[in-house]
Coordinates of C-alpha atoms in Angstrom, one line a residue:
X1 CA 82.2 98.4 101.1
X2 CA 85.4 98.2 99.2
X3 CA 84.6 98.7 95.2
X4 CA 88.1 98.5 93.7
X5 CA 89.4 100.8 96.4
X6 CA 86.5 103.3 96.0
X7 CA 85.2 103.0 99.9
X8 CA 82.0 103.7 101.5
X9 CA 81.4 103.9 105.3
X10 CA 85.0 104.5 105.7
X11 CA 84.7 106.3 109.1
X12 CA 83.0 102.6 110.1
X13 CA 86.4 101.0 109.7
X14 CA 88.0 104.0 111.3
X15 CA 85.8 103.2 114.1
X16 CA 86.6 99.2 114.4
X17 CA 90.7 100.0 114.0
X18 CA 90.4 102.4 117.3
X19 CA 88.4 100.0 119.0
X20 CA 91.0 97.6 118.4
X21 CA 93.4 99.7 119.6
X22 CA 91.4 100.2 122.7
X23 CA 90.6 96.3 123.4
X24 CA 87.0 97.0 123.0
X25 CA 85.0 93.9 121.2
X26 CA 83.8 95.2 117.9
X27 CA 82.9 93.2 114.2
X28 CA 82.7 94.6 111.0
X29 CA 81.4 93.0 107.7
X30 CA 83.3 94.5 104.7
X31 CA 82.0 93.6 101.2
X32 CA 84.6 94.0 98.3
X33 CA 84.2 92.7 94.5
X34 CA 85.8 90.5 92.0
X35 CA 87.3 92.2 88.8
X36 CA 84.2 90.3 87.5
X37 CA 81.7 91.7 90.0
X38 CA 81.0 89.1 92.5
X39 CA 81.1 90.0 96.2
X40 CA 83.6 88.9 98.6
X41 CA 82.3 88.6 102.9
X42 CA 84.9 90.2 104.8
X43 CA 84.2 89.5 108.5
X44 CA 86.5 90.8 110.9
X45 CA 85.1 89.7 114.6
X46 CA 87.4 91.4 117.8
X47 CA 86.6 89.5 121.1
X48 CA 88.9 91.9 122.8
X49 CA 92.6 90.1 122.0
X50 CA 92.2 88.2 118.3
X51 CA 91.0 89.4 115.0
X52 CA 88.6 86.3 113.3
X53 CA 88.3 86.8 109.5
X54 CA 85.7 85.2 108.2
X55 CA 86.0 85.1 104.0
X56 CA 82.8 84.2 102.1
X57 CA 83.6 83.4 98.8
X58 CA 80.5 81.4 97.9
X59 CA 79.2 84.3 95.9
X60 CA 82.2 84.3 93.7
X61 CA 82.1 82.6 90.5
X62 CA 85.5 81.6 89.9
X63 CA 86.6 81.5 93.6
X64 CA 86.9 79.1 96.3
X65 CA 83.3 79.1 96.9
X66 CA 83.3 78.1 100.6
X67 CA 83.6 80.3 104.1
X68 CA 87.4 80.2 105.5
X69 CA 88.0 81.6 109.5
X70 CA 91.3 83.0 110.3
X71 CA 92.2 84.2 113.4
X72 CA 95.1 86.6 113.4
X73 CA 96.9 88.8 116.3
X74 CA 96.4 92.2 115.1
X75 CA 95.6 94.5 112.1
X76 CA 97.8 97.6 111.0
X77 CA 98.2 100.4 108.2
X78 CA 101.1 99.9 105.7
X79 CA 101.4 102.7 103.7
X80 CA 102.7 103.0 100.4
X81 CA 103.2 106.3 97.9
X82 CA 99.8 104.7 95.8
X83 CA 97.5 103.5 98.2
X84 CA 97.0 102.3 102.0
X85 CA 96.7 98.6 103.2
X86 CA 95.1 98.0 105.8
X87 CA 96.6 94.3 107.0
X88 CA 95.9 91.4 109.4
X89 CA 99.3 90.2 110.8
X90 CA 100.3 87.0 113.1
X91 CA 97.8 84.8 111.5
X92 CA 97.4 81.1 111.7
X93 CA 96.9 80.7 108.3
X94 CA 99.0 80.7 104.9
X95 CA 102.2 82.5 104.7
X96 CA 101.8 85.8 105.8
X97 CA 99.5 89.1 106.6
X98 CA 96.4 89.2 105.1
X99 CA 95.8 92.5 103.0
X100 CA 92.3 92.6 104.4
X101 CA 91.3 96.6 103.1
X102 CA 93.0 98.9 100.2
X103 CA 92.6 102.5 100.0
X104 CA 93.8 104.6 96.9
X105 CA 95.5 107.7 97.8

């Protein structure tokens, strides 16, 4: 759970990134929140070769209020002197990486 980049069951994710890094199928549900409170879904599904995001937004007020699937190619760690990002890249939607976890330093 991502609560304006306080994180719980960080060693979760730290367990999906190495399976990914070792080809093994794995998912992960990652719940973060809206300035306002409202949860965001967060599915990231590995068969192995592709990342599928799956973004539920139908909990959030002033948000799209629908579920949108993106696959993408693979996810790394950008880091910066604040915080690290934890980002999709190669995806077939929008223009760009997807920024999909942020951890504060």
């Amino acid at each position: 759970m991502d609560r304006h980049g306080e994180l719980t069951n960080e060693e979760r994710f730290t367990a999906f990134l190495k399976n990914v890094t070792l080809e093994k199928k794995d998912r992960i549900n990652i719940i973060s929140f809206t300035t306002e409170g409202d949860p965001i879904g967060n599915e990231l599904i590995f068969d192995g070769s592709m990342i599928k995001l799956v973004v539920d937004s139908t909990k959030d007020q002033f948000g799209s209020g629908k579920v949108t699937e993106i696959m993408c190619k693979t996810i790394k760690e950008a880091e910066s002197a604040e915080q690290i990002d934890y980002v999709l890249e190669g995806c077939n939607e929008g223009d760009g990486d997807i920024i999909v976890l942020a951890k504060w330093k």
